[in-house]
Coordinates of C-alpha atoms in Angstrom, one line a residue:
X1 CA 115.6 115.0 97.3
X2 CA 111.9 114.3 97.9
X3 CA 111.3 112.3 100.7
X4 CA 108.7 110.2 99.3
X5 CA 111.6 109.0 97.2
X6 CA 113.2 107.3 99.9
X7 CA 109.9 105.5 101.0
X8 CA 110.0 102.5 103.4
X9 CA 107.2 100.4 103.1
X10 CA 106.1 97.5 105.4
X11 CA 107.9 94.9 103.6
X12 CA 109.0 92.3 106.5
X13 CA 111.0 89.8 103.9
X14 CA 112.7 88.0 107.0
X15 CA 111.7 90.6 109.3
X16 CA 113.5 93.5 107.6
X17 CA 112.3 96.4 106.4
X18 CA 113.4 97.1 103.0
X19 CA 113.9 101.0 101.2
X20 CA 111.9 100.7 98.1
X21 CA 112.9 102.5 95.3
X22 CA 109.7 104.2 93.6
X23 CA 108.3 103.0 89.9
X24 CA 108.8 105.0 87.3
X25 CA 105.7 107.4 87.1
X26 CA 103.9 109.7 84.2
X27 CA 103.8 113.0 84.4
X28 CA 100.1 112.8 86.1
X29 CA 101.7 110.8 89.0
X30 CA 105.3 112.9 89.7
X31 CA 103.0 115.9 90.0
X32 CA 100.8 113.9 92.7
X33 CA 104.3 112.7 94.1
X34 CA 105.1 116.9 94.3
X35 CA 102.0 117.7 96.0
X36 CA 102.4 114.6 98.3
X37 CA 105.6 115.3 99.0
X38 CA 104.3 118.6 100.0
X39 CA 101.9 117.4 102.5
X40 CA 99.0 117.5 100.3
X41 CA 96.8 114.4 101.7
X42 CA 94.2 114.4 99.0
X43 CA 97.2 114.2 96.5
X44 CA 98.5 111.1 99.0
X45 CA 95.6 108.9 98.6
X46 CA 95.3 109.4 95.0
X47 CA 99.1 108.5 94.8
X48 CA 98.3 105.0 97.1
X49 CA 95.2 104.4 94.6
X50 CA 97.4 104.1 91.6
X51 CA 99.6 101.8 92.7
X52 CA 96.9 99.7 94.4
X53 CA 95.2 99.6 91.1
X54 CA 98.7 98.4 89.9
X55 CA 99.0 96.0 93.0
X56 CA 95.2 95.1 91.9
X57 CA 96.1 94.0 88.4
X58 CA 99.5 92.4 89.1
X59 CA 97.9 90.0 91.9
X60 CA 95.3 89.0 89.1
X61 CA 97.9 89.0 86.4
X62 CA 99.5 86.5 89.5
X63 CA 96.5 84.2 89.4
X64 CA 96.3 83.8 85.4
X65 CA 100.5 82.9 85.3
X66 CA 101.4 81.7 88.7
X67 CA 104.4 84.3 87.6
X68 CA 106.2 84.8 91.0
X69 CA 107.6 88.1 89.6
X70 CA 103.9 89.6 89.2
X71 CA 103.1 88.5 92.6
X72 CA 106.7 90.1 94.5
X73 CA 105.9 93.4 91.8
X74 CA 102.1 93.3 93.2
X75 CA 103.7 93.4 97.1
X76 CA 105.5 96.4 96.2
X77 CA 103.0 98.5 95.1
X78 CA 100.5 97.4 97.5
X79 CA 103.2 97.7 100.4
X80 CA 103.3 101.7 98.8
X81 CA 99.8 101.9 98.9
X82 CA 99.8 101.2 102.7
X83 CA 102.6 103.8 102.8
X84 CA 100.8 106.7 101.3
X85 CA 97.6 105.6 102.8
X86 CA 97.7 104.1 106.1
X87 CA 93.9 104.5 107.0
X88 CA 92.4 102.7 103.9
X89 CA 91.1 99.3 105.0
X90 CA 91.3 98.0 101.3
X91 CA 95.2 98.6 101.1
X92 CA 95.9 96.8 103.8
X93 CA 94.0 94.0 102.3
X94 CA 95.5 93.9 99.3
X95 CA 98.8 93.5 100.9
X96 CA 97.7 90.9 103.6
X97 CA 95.9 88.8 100.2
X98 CA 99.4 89.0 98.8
X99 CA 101.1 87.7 101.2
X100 CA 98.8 84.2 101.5
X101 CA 99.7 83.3 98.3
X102 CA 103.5 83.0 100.0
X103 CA 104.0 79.9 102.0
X104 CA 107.0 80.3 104.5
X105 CA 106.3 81.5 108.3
X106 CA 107.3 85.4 107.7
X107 CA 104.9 85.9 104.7
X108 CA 102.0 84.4 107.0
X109 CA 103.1 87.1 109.6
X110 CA 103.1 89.7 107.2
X111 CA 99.3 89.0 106.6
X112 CA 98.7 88.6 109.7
X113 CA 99.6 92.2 110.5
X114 CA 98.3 93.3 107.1
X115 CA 95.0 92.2 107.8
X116 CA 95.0 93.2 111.7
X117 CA 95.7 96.8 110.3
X118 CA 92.5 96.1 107.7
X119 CA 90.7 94.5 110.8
X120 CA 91.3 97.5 113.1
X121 CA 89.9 99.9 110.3
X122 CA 87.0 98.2 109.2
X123 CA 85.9 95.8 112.1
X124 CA 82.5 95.1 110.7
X125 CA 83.7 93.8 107.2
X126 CA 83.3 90.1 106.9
X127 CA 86.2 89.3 104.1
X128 CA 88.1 90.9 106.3
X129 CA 87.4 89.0 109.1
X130 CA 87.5 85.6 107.1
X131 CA 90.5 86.0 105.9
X132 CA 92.2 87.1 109.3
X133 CA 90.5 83.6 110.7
X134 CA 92.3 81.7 108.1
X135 CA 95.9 83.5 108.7
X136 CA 95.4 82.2 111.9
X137 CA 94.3 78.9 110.8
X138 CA 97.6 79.0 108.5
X139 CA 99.7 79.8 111.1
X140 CA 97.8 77.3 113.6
X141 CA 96.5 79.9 115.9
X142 CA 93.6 77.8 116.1
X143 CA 91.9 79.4 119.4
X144 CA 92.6 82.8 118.2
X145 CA 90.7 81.8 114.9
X146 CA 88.0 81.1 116.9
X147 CA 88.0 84.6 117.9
X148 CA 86.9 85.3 113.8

């Protein structure tokens, strides 16, 4: 059994990490999934592309419906992206955007360490850093808010 099968993501619904069962993919993606699953790092980050492409377009497909469905769909596949890619900035992002459209106290946490990861990768960027300020806003952190 491949062991990207059996990916866990960093999906903290009430704190717990939850197994996520994969999509089902074309034949382009189960042979990036093989190559992956073979240690092939290019094949890795072209894998956590795709589904933040799909993360991408369900968060705007979120926006247009207010469909909760679109936005829980868009967590998944951003959460994978994060998985397969842990060093890409803009995953972590996604993810941490995600989770401020949620209002209850673990979603806000969830961004909050989505968007440190983004923060910790790409210091410099300024979207980053605005929207870490306003986690900590949301989760009235106000001092540390400062810090952004």
């Amino acid at each position: 059994m491949r062991s990207l099968i059996l990916l866990t993501a960093l999906l903290f619904h009430g704190g717990v990490h939850a197994a996520m069962p994969l999509p089902q993919l074309d034949a382009a993606m189960e042979t990036l999934l093989d190559r992956a699953d073979q240690g092939d790092t290019a094949a890795r980050r072209q894998l956590a592309a795709r589904f933040h492409a799909r993360a991408v377009t369900l968060f705007q497909q979120y926006a247009d419906t207010q469909e909760l469905a679109s936005l829980k769909q868009a967590a998944l596949y951003a959460a994978w992206a994060c998985d397969l890619d842990p060093d890409s900035a803009a995953h972590w992002v996604m993810l941490g955007q995600i989770y401020l459209q949620q209002s209850d106290r673990n979603a806000l946490e969830n961004a909050d360490y989505a968007l440190s990861n983004a923060y910790r990768l790409a210091p410099d960027d300024r979207f980053i850093t605005l929207l870490l300020g306003e986690t900590h806003l949301l989760q009235r952190r106000v001092y540390s808010a400062r810090d952004y």
